[in-house]
Amino acid sequence: MLNDLRLAFRSLVKTPGFTLVATITVALAIGANTAVFSLVNALLVRPLPYQAPNELVLLWEKFCGQGLDVIPVSAPEYLDYEKQTSSFTGIAAFDYADLNLTGGEIAERIQGAVVSPSLFTVLGIQPIRGRVFSPNEFGEGNDGVIVMSERLWQRRFNSDPQILGKAVALNGRNFTVVGIMPARFEFPIPLFNIQGGNFAGQVDIWKPIAFTKNDLESRGSRSYGVIARLKPGVTMQQAQAEIDAINAGWITKFPDNYSPQTRFGASLYSLHEQVIGGMRTALWILLGAVALVLLIACANLTTMLLARAGGREREFAIRVALGASRMRLLRQMLSESVLLAIVGGAAGTLLAVWGLDLLRTLGAHTVPRIAGANLDIRVLLVMLVVSVGTGILFGLVPALASGNPELTEALKEGGRGATSGVRRNRIRNALVVAEVALALVLLISAGLLMKSFVRLQQVYPGFNPRNVLTMELSLPQLKYPRGKPVIDFYAEVERRVARIPGVQHVALTSIIPLSGSNSDSSFHIEGRPEKQTNVFPDEEIRIISPDYFRVLETPLIKGRYFTEADNADAPGVVIINQAMAKKYWPGEDAVGKRINFNDEDPKKIAWFTVVGIVGDIRHRGLDAQAKPEYYLTHPQRPFRGMILAVRSLQDPRALVSSIRGELQAFDPEQPLANIKTLEQVTAESIAPRRLSTVLLGLFALVALVLASVGIYGVMSFLVTQRTHEIGVRMALGAQRADVLRLVISQAGLLIGAGTVIGLLAALLSTSVLRSALYDVSRLDLSTFVLVTFALALVALIASYVPARRATRADPMIALGRG
Amino acid sequence: MSDPLIELKHVERVYPLAKQQFFYVLRDINLKVEEGDFVSVMGPSGAGKSTLLHLLGMHDFGWTGEYFLSDAAIHQLKPKERTSLRNEQIGFVFQNYNLLDDLTVYENLDIPLSYRRYSKSERTSLVADTLDRFSIVGKKDLYPRQLSGGQQQLVSIARAIIAKPKLILADEPTGNLHSSQADDIMQLFKKLNGEGITIIQVTHSEINAAHGNRVIQLRDGWIVK
Ligand SMILES: Nc1ncnc2c1ncn2[C@@H]1O[C@H](COP(=O)(O)OP(=O)(O)OP(=O)(O)O)[C@@H](O)[C@H]1O
Ligand SMILES: [Mg+2]
């Protein structure tokens, strides 16, 4: 064996050109496979960083009658689940919380979470220092403790070993640090497909939930996620049945809250599924793509080795004549291909390390868990197996095809080994056809995704994202209780920022489009029978300041924008979008109609009059149709957490420091968080799609290059093989054009056959792309035609080069006269 | 008499050997061949006979001097013009036949026609005529490896004359053949010569040379007689 490897090494070193091309081919294919497999490993295979993660389930509620499928849970509901379920070993509620950390040199906005004390036990993760919350650290007055992440402890507190028991000021209140969670601990983690769930950053501080009296009384105020661990032996179905029973109990007990028309219910989801569910298709597509690349590489290497084996026919014949067995020859040839595959695989792995860096950068903040995409021992082992397997695969055919040379033919002086040559040619031709077909499938898929991506980028989102800066502010309740102080604070912010040179418009909003966060609220339309049926319309709601639509450049369709005069004391006003007008007032003029928010006391109903209709904004994604939305003005519905949006005349990033300065000047404790341009927000909303498009495009390109190299190699070989024939033909009168035609027509035949097969395969296989395409048919004619044409052209150029060389063949040399 | 069919003036063929070293294969060749001549080129191995023939056949352009063929100054023509002139006027018979292995006798005969301006029907009838004329109709669907050496050379001569050349160049056409087969080929050449085709053959055999009307002796690249 060792001897075989040494021989193999020597013979590879003897042909450095071949070895180089073959190694690069393997490296490209194995590199692509390693990168994608690392991604799959990190996202799909590797367990979530909790104890027995497959026992963990999430609970979301739904109002099917109102089109709400996945919504959070209210405090009283959660407490019912906690008390009444027996399917779980533990259950916990959680929500994101914005925390302002003060007391250091600068105020800083920290991503926090409020959780029930049971959360850490449910997830089964121990702190690295101190303790987690005890069961009584729950509810108002008992929540003065926090657990922080190792990250924050290192960064902000310099890994202070005395941190436990110290007080930290958050939102203007002191909390005692009781524990530190390990760096790998992450919860909540970003989830896919949750309505209203946002894509917040990693959480650094956990504090106990403090349900207020108000929280405990309102069943309809839903903001908590619920996670639970199934008892051993209890199935999802059994747990779901228990939840269904609890829900049924509520429906009879609280008919006002759960009227039959709303079709209320709750569903359990596997946590793993919710974390990676949305990416599964994309990952399978990528995995399929790199598998095709690997196949093309194999085909390429097989043809190269076949050509090499052809050139070594005499060597093998002599070895056989000297007593080598067929098995020995096979082993020698396989040692060569496996050695090539391993060397190429190692190079490919290096390529993948670099590629993964790129992937993590591209997918940061937008693809959950992508930070963990790296080479671990599992990836390396799989790739070793794949490499060796590849080596055997591409080495076997040539080895078998020339393992039993025709002795008499091959040993004859100048014998051309006609019989095995024909067989090899046939295999080679089939491989070229296959390569072209596979490359075409990949190229068409990539073409469709790219076209779809371009279409998506051309979608008008309903606003102009250029030159807009956004940043979050969140006022602590202690310093800014609801009402006038909040309104005054934000009014002052707007006033001060508006003064900054270069600022065109300033506005506030509770939510920016395409950011991933969302908020909805039910309402009542004057004169509609909602009070009787208890089914209230529920649509997306935003709180804004008057200039919001000027900042966004969203057109006013009818009526007016909010003004300064729409203050807290003025009559209530609301602006709706076109989708909302169409849904609730079809064929009617919505302006002047009134809504309220189902106030308890009929004598104090606050009415809001529709004063304007604005254009639709795509909020959930460029690929999602706009939904009905309505806007209230900030003074009439003050929020403590708002987003400042600034339209500037030039690059808005230049404004950051002056805005920060203005803010510091009147409340240095309020940090600005999440500073982003609107263009950035828009780009991030399609980042996962960009990632898979870029990757597939890259792989298709690799496939194209490999296929061209393959065609080039085969045609060069054929031309060399036909030198004599070409020489005779030229001596008999063939012009260069005739020779060119001869060679190109042979290549054209192979390319044509590959194209036809590839087109058929693409017709069948692009159906897997359907869910990934936007506004492009999976059979999009122009993509099919263009890509096919491009591939055929590249392939013809690849065969033109050797054909050109054939025409330069000197007949004197070709005829053995040189 | 009119102008000669071929005229060579001061033609030389030099191969570079090593640095600054040259090997003269043909030296100061001056030669006239009249239309209707049957010339035999003779000389020891390595004298430059094949080189001269390939030069005349315009397979090789690495020479200096002047070469006139039917009043055309070959040394001044572009490669494309040379090829078309060659296609018009010359048929070449190789020493080792050079039939294409993967083509049948019929297809081999058709090659020269496919590179000249003949219609499909002209090609069919010309190939049929030629097969008939060389009495190889029965062999038309066979592959070269299924023929004897003499039959292969017969096909290769048939292929050389099928496009009606004025001039046949034959490099040791009988080199690999038995003497009686060789005689048949010479009779055929004589007949073709009688039809007005000019023939230049390379041969080692005095008997073969005797069929021609002229002998050119080459020695070390020089014409000695
Ligand atoms: N490409 C080349 N480079 C260098 N020398 C060459 C080349 N081709 C031919 N020669 C030399 O030119 C000389 C003449 O060759 P040529 O084939 O014309 O001889 P010949 O007279 O046909 O001999 P033979 O009777 O053996 O066929 C030889 O000495 C040969 O070595
Ligand atoms: Mg010779």
Short mmCIF file of N, CA and C in Angstrom, two decimals, chain B residues 65-175:
data_model
loop_
_atom_site.label_atom_id
_atom_site.label_comp_id
_atom_site.label_asym_id
_atom_site.label_seq_id
_atom_site.Cartn_x
_atom_site.Cartn_y
_atom_site.Cartn_z
N GLY B 65 13.68 30.54 -52.23
CA GLY B 65 13.86 30.38 -53.67
C GLY B 65 12.56 30.66 -54.40
N GLU B 66 12.49 30.25 -55.67
CA GLU B 66 11.30 30.52 -56.47
C GLU B 66 10.72 29.23 -56.99
N TYR B 67 9.40 29.15 -56.95
CA TYR B 67 8.70 27.95 -57.38
C TYR B 67 7.52 28.40 -58.24
N PHE B 68 7.57 28.03 -59.50
CA PHE B 68 6.45 28.35 -60.40
C PHE B 68 5.71 27.08 -60.74
N LEU B 69 4.40 27.13 -60.61
CA LEU B 69 3.56 26.00 -61.00
C LEU B 69 2.48 26.56 -61.91
N SER B 70 2.45 26.06 -63.16
CA SER B 70 1.50 26.59 -64.16
C SER B 70 1.50 28.11 -64.16
N ASP B 71 2.70 28.70 -64.24
CA ASP B 71 2.86 30.16 -64.31
C ASP B 71 2.56 30.89 -63.01
N ALA B 72 2.04 30.17 -61.97
CA ALA B 72 1.79 30.87 -60.71
C ALA B 72 3.08 30.86 -59.88
N ALA B 73 3.39 32.03 -59.30
CA ALA B 73 4.59 32.12 -58.47
C ALA B 73 4.21 31.70 -57.06
N ILE B 74 4.46 30.43 -56.74
CA ILE B 74 4.03 29.87 -55.45
C ILE B 74 4.65 30.65 -54.29
N HIS B 75 5.94 31.04 -54.46
CA HIS B 75 6.63 31.72 -53.36
C HIS B 75 6.01 33.06 -53.03
N GLN B 76 5.11 33.54 -53.90
CA GLN B 76 4.48 34.82 -53.60
C GLN B 76 3.03 34.67 -53.16
N LEU B 77 2.53 33.42 -53.15
CA LEU B 77 1.11 33.24 -52.85
C LEU B 77 0.86 33.20 -51.34
N LYS B 78 -0.39 33.57 -51.01
CA LYS B 78 -0.81 33.44 -49.61
C LYS B 78 -1.17 31.97 -49.37
N PRO B 79 -1.10 31.53 -48.10
CA PRO B 79 -1.36 30.11 -47.80
C PRO B 79 -2.68 29.63 -48.41
N LYS B 80 -3.70 30.47 -48.32
CA LYS B 80 -5.00 30.05 -48.80
C LYS B 80 -4.98 29.82 -50.32
N GLU B 81 -4.27 30.72 -51.01
CA GLU B 81 -4.19 30.61 -52.48
C GLU B 81 -3.39 29.36 -52.85
N ARG B 82 -2.34 29.10 -52.09
CA ARG B 82 -1.56 27.89 -52.36
C ARG B 82 -2.44 26.66 -52.22
N THR B 83 -3.23 26.62 -51.12
CA THR B 83 -4.07 25.45 -50.89
C THR B 83 -5.05 25.25 -52.04
N SER B 84 -5.64 26.35 -52.52
CA SER B 84 -6.63 26.15 -53.57
C SER B 84 -5.95 25.75 -54.88
N LEU B 85 -4.76 26.28 -55.12
CA LEU B 85 -4.01 25.88 -56.31
C LEU B 85 -3.65 24.40 -56.23
N ARG B 86 -3.23 24.00 -55.01
CA ARG B 86 -2.87 22.60 -54.81
C ARG B 86 -4.09 21.71 -55.02
N ASN B 87 -5.20 22.13 -54.45
CA ASN B 87 -6.42 21.34 -54.61
C ASN B 87 -6.80 21.17 -56.07
N GLU B 88 -6.51 22.21 -56.85
CA GLU B 88 -6.86 22.18 -58.26
C GLU B 88 -5.96 21.25 -59.07
N GLN B 89 -4.66 21.27 -58.73
CA GLN B 89 -3.70 20.70 -59.66
C GLN B 89 -2.98 19.43 -59.22
N ILE B 90 -2.92 19.20 -57.89
CA ILE B 90 -2.02 18.15 -57.43
C ILE B 90 -2.75 17.02 -56.72
N GLY B 91 -2.33 15.79 -56.99
CA GLY B 91 -2.75 14.64 -56.21
C GLY B 91 -1.51 14.02 -55.60
N PHE B 92 -1.63 13.56 -54.32
CA PHE B 92 -0.45 13.09 -53.62
C PHE B 92 -0.64 11.64 -53.22
N VAL B 93 0.40 10.82 -53.51
CA VAL B 93 0.37 9.41 -53.09
C VAL B 93 1.45 9.24 -52.02
N PHE B 94 1.02 8.79 -50.82
CA PHE B 94 1.98 8.69 -49.72
C PHE B 94 2.67 7.34 -49.73
N GLN B 95 3.89 7.35 -49.17
CA GLN B 95 4.64 6.11 -49.05
C GLN B 95 3.88 5.09 -48.21
N ASN B 96 3.28 5.60 -47.08
CA ASN B 96 2.56 4.67 -46.20
C ASN B 96 1.05 4.82 -46.34
N TYR B 97 0.61 5.08 -47.53
CA TYR B 97 -0.82 5.14 -47.95
C TYR B 97 -1.60 6.27 -47.28
N ASN B 98 -1.54 6.31 -45.88
CA ASN B 98 -2.31 7.32 -45.15
C ASN B 98 -3.80 7.32 -45.49
N LEU B 99 -4.34 6.11 -45.59
CA LEU B 99 -5.81 6.03 -45.66
C LEU B 99 -6.33 6.25 -44.24
N LEU B 100 -7.52 6.83 -44.13
CA LEU B 100 -8.07 7.04 -42.78
C LEU B 100 -8.75 5.76 -42.30
N ASP B 101 -8.27 5.28 -41.14
CA ASP B 101 -8.69 3.98 -40.62
C ASP B 101 -10.19 3.86 -40.38
N ASP B 102 -10.80 4.98 -39.94
CA ASP B 102 -12.20 4.90 -39.54
C ASP B 102 -13.17 5.09 -40.70
N LEU B 103 -12.63 5.29 -41.90
CA LEU B 103 -13.50 5.51 -43.06
C LEU B 103 -13.39 4.34 -44.02
N THR B 104 -14.49 4.07 -44.74
CA THR B 104 -14.47 2.99 -45.72
C THR B 104 -13.72 3.44 -46.96
N VAL B 105 -13.47 2.51 -47.86
CA VAL B 105 -12.82 2.84 -49.12
C VAL B 105 -13.59 3.93 -49.83
N TYR B 106 -14.89 3.77 -49.89
CA TYR B 106 -15.73 4.75 -50.56
C TYR B 106 -15.53 6.13 -49.93
N GLU B 107 -15.58 6.18 -48.58
CA GLU B 107 -15.46 7.47 -47.88
C GLU B 107 -14.07 8.07 -48.05
N ASN B 108 -13.05 7.21 -48.06
CA ASN B 108 -11.69 7.71 -48.28
C ASN B 108 -11.57 8.38 -49.64
N LEU B 109 -12.19 7.77 -50.65
CA LEU B 109 -12.13 8.37 -51.98
C LEU B 109 -12.87 9.69 -52.03
N ASP B 110 -13.87 9.81 -51.18
CA ASP B 110 -14.72 11.00 -51.23
C ASP B 110 -14.05 12.21 -50.56
N ILE B 111 -13.02 11.96 -49.69
CA ILE B 111 -12.43 13.08 -48.93
C ILE B 111 -11.97 14.23 -49.82
N PRO B 112 -11.12 13.98 -50.85
CA PRO B 112 -10.64 15.12 -51.64
C PRO B 112 -11.79 15.89 -52.28
N LEU B 113 -12.82 15.16 -52.72
CA LEU B 113 -13.94 15.84 -53.36
C LEU B 113 -14.67 16.74 -52.37
N SER B 114 -14.76 16.27 -51.11
CA SER B 114 -15.49 17.04 -50.12
C SER B 114 -14.81 18.37 -49.85
N TYR B 115 -13.52 18.49 -50.17
CA TYR B 115 -12.81 19.75 -49.95
C TYR B 115 -12.70 20.58 -51.22
N ARG B 116 -13.36 20.13 -52.28
CA ARG B 116 -13.36 20.91 -53.51
C ARG B 116 -14.80 21.21 -53.88
N ARG B 117 -14.96 22.06 -54.87
CA ARG B 117 -16.33 22.46 -55.19
C ARG B 117 -17.02 21.44 -56.09
N TYR B 118 -17.51 20.41 -55.49
CA TYR B 118 -18.29 19.43 -56.26
C TYR B 118 -19.66 19.31 -55.63
N SER B 119 -20.67 19.10 -56.47
CA SER B 119 -22.00 18.88 -55.91
C SER B 119 -22.08 17.44 -55.44
N LYS B 120 -23.10 17.19 -54.67
CA LYS B 120 -23.32 15.86 -54.11
C LYS B 120 -23.36 14.80 -55.22
N SER B 121 -24.09 15.11 -56.30
CA SER B 121 -24.27 14.10 -57.34
C SER B 121 -22.98 13.90 -58.13
N GLU B 122 -22.25 15.00 -58.34
CA GLU B 122 -20.95 14.87 -59.01
C GLU B 122 -20.02 13.97 -58.20
N ARG B 123 -20.08 14.19 -56.89
CA ARG B 123 -19.21 13.38 -56.04
C ARG B 123 -19.57 11.91 -56.14
N THR B 124 -20.85 11.62 -56.08
CA THR B 124 -21.28 10.22 -56.16
C THR B 124 -20.81 9.58 -57.46
N SER B 125 -21.00 10.31 -58.55
CA SER B 125 -20.67 9.68 -59.84
C SER B 125 -19.16 9.57 -60.01
N LEU B 126 -18.40 10.59 -59.51
CA LEU B 126 -16.94 10.51 -59.62
C LEU B 126 -16.39 9.33 -58.83
N VAL B 127 -16.90 9.15 -57.59
CA VAL B 127 -16.42 8.04 -56.77
C VAL B 127 -16.77 6.73 -57.46
N ALA B 128 -18.00 6.64 -58.00
CA ALA B 128 -18.43 5.41 -58.68
C ALA B 128 -17.52 5.13 -59.87
N ASP B 129 -17.25 6.16 -60.69
CA ASP B 129 -16.37 6.01 -61.86
C ASP B 129 -15.01 5.50 -61.45
N THR B 130 -14.47 6.14 -60.36
CA THR B 130 -13.12 5.80 -59.94
C THR B 130 -13.03 4.37 -59.42
N LEU B 131 -14.04 3.99 -58.62
CA LEU B 131 -14.08 2.62 -58.11
C LEU B 131 -14.06 1.64 -59.28
N ASP B 132 -14.83 1.98 -60.27
CA ASP B 132 -14.96 1.16 -61.47
C ASP B 132 -13.63 1.06 -62.20
N ARG B 133 -13.03 2.22 -62.39
CA ARG B 133 -11.82 2.33 -63.16
C ARG B 133 -10.67 1.55 -62.52
N PHE B 134 -10.64 1.53 -61.16
CA PHE B 134 -9.59 0.81 -60.45
C PHE B 134 -10.02 -0.60 -60.08
N SER B 135 -11.22 -0.99 -60.55
CA SER B 135 -11.76 -2.33 -60.29
C SER B 135 -11.80 -2.66 -58.81
N ILE B 136 -12.26 -1.70 -58.02
CA ILE B 136 -12.37 -1.98 -56.57
C ILE B 136 -13.80 -1.73 -56.10
N VAL B 137 -14.77 -1.85 -57.02
CA VAL B 137 -16.17 -1.63 -56.65
C VAL B 137 -16.56 -2.55 -55.50
N GLY B 138 -16.08 -3.80 -55.57
CA GLY B 138 -16.44 -4.77 -54.55
C GLY B 138 -15.89 -4.44 -53.17
N LYS B 139 -14.87 -3.55 -53.15
CA LYS B 139 -14.22 -3.26 -51.87
C LYS B 139 -14.74 -1.96 -51.26
N LYS B 140 -15.74 -1.34 -51.88
CA LYS B 140 -16.04 0.03 -51.48
C LYS B 140 -16.49 0.20 -50.03
N ASP B 141 -17.08 -0.87 -49.45
CA ASP B 141 -17.55 -0.74 -48.06
C ASP B 141 -16.57 -1.31 -47.04
N LEU B 142 -15.39 -1.70 -47.52
CA LEU B 142 -14.42 -2.26 -46.58
C LEU B 142 -13.59 -1.14 -45.94
N TYR B 143 -13.03 -1.46 -44.77
CA TYR B 143 -12.14 -0.51 -44.11
C TYR B 143 -10.71 -0.82 -44.51
N PRO B 144 -9.80 0.16 -44.48
CA PRO B 144 -8.43 -0.04 -44.95
C PRO B 144 -7.75 -1.26 -44.34
N ARG B 145 -8.04 -1.52 -43.03
CA ARG B 145 -7.33 -2.65 -42.41
C ARG B 145 -7.78 -3.99 -43.00
N GLN B 146 -8.90 -3.97 -43.74
CA GLN B 146 -9.39 -5.21 -44.35
C GLN B 146 -8.81 -5.41 -45.76
N LEU B 147 -7.88 -4.50 -46.17
CA LEU B 147 -7.28 -4.60 -47.51
C LEU B 147 -5.82 -5.01 -47.40
N SER B 148 -5.31 -5.60 -48.47
CA SER B 148 -3.87 -5.90 -48.52
C SER B 148 -3.11 -4.62 -48.78
N GLY B 149 -1.78 -4.66 -48.61
CA GLY B 149 -0.98 -3.47 -48.83
C GLY B 149 -1.14 -2.94 -50.25
N GLY B 150 -1.10 -3.83 -51.23
CA GLY B 150 -1.23 -3.41 -52.62
C GLY B 150 -2.57 -2.76 -52.88
N GLN B 151 -3.63 -3.37 -52.29
CA GLN B 151 -4.96 -2.79 -52.48
C GLN B 151 -5.05 -1.42 -51.82
N GLN B 152 -4.39 -1.30 -50.66
CA GLN B 152 -4.43 0.00 -49.98
C GLN B 152 -3.75 1.07 -50.82
N GLN B 153 -2.60 0.69 -51.44
CA GLN B 153 -1.91 1.67 -52.26
C GLN B 153 -2.73 2.03 -53.49
N LEU B 154 -3.48 1.03 -54.00
CA LEU B 154 -4.35 1.27 -55.15
C LEU B 154 -5.40 2.32 -54.78
N VAL B 155 -5.99 2.12 -53.62
CA VAL B 155 -7.00 3.08 -53.16
C VAL B 155 -6.37 4.46 -52.99
N SER B 156 -5.14 4.48 -52.44
CA SER B 156 -4.54 5.78 -52.19
C SER B 156 -4.19 6.48 -53.51
N ILE B 157 -3.85 5.71 -54.56
CA ILE B 157 -3.63 6.34 -55.87
C ILE B 157 -4.96 6.82 -56.45
N ALA B 158 -5.98 5.98 -56.29
CA ALA B 158 -7.31 6.37 -56.76
C ALA B 158 -7.72 7.68 -56.09
N ARG B 159 -7.44 7.77 -54.79
CA ARG B 159 -7.79 8.97 -54.05
C ARG B 159 -7.01 10.18 -54.57
N ALA B 160 -5.73 9.92 -55.01
CA ALA B 160 -4.90 11.03 -55.50
C ALA B 160 -5.39 11.57 -56.83
N ILE B 161 -5.97 10.70 -57.67
CA ILE B 161 -6.36 11.20 -59.00
C ILE B 161 -7.84 11.55 -59.11
N ILE B 162 -8.60 11.27 -58.07
CA ILE B 162 -10.05 11.40 -58.20
C ILE B 162 -10.49 12.81 -58.53
N ALA B 163 -9.72 13.80 -57.99
CA ALA B 163 -10.13 15.17 -58.25
C ALA B 163 -9.50 15.71 -59.53
N LYS B 164 -9.06 14.80 -60.42
CA LYS B 164 -8.52 15.16 -61.73
C LYS B 164 -7.37 16.15 -61.65
N PRO B 165 -6.27 15.76 -60.97
CA PRO B 165 -5.13 16.68 -60.90
C PRO B 165 -4.34 16.65 -62.21
N LYS B 166 -3.57 17.72 -62.47
CA LYS B 166 -2.66 17.76 -63.61
C LYS B 166 -1.40 17.01 -63.26
N LEU B 167 -1.11 16.98 -61.92
CA LEU B 167 0.19 16.50 -61.47
C LEU B 167 0.00 15.51 -60.33
N ILE B 168 0.68 14.35 -60.45
CA ILE B 168 0.66 13.41 -59.33
C ILE B 168 2.04 13.36 -58.73
N LEU B 169 2.09 13.52 -57.39
CA LEU B 169 3.35 13.38 -56.67
C LEU B 169 3.24 12.09 -55.88
N ALA B 170 4.20 11.18 -56.05
CA ALA B 170 4.12 9.89 -55.37
C ALA B 170 5.44 9.61 -54.68
N ASP B 171 5.37 9.47 -53.33
CA ASP B 171 6.58 9.22 -52.55
C ASP B 171 6.72 7.73 -52.30
N GLU B 172 7.64 7.12 -53.03
CA GLU B 172 7.84 5.67 -52.95
C GLU B 172 6.52 4.92 -52.94
N PRO B 173 5.75 5.03 -54.00
CA PRO B 173 4.41 4.42 -54.02
C PRO B 173 4.47 2.91 -53.89
N THR B 174 5.61 2.32 -54.22
CA THR B 174 5.68 0.87 -54.20
C THR B 174 6.62 0.36 -53.13
N GLY B 175 7.01 1.28 -52.22
CA GLY B 175 8.03 0.96 -51.22
C GLY B 175 7.68 -0.25 -50.36
#
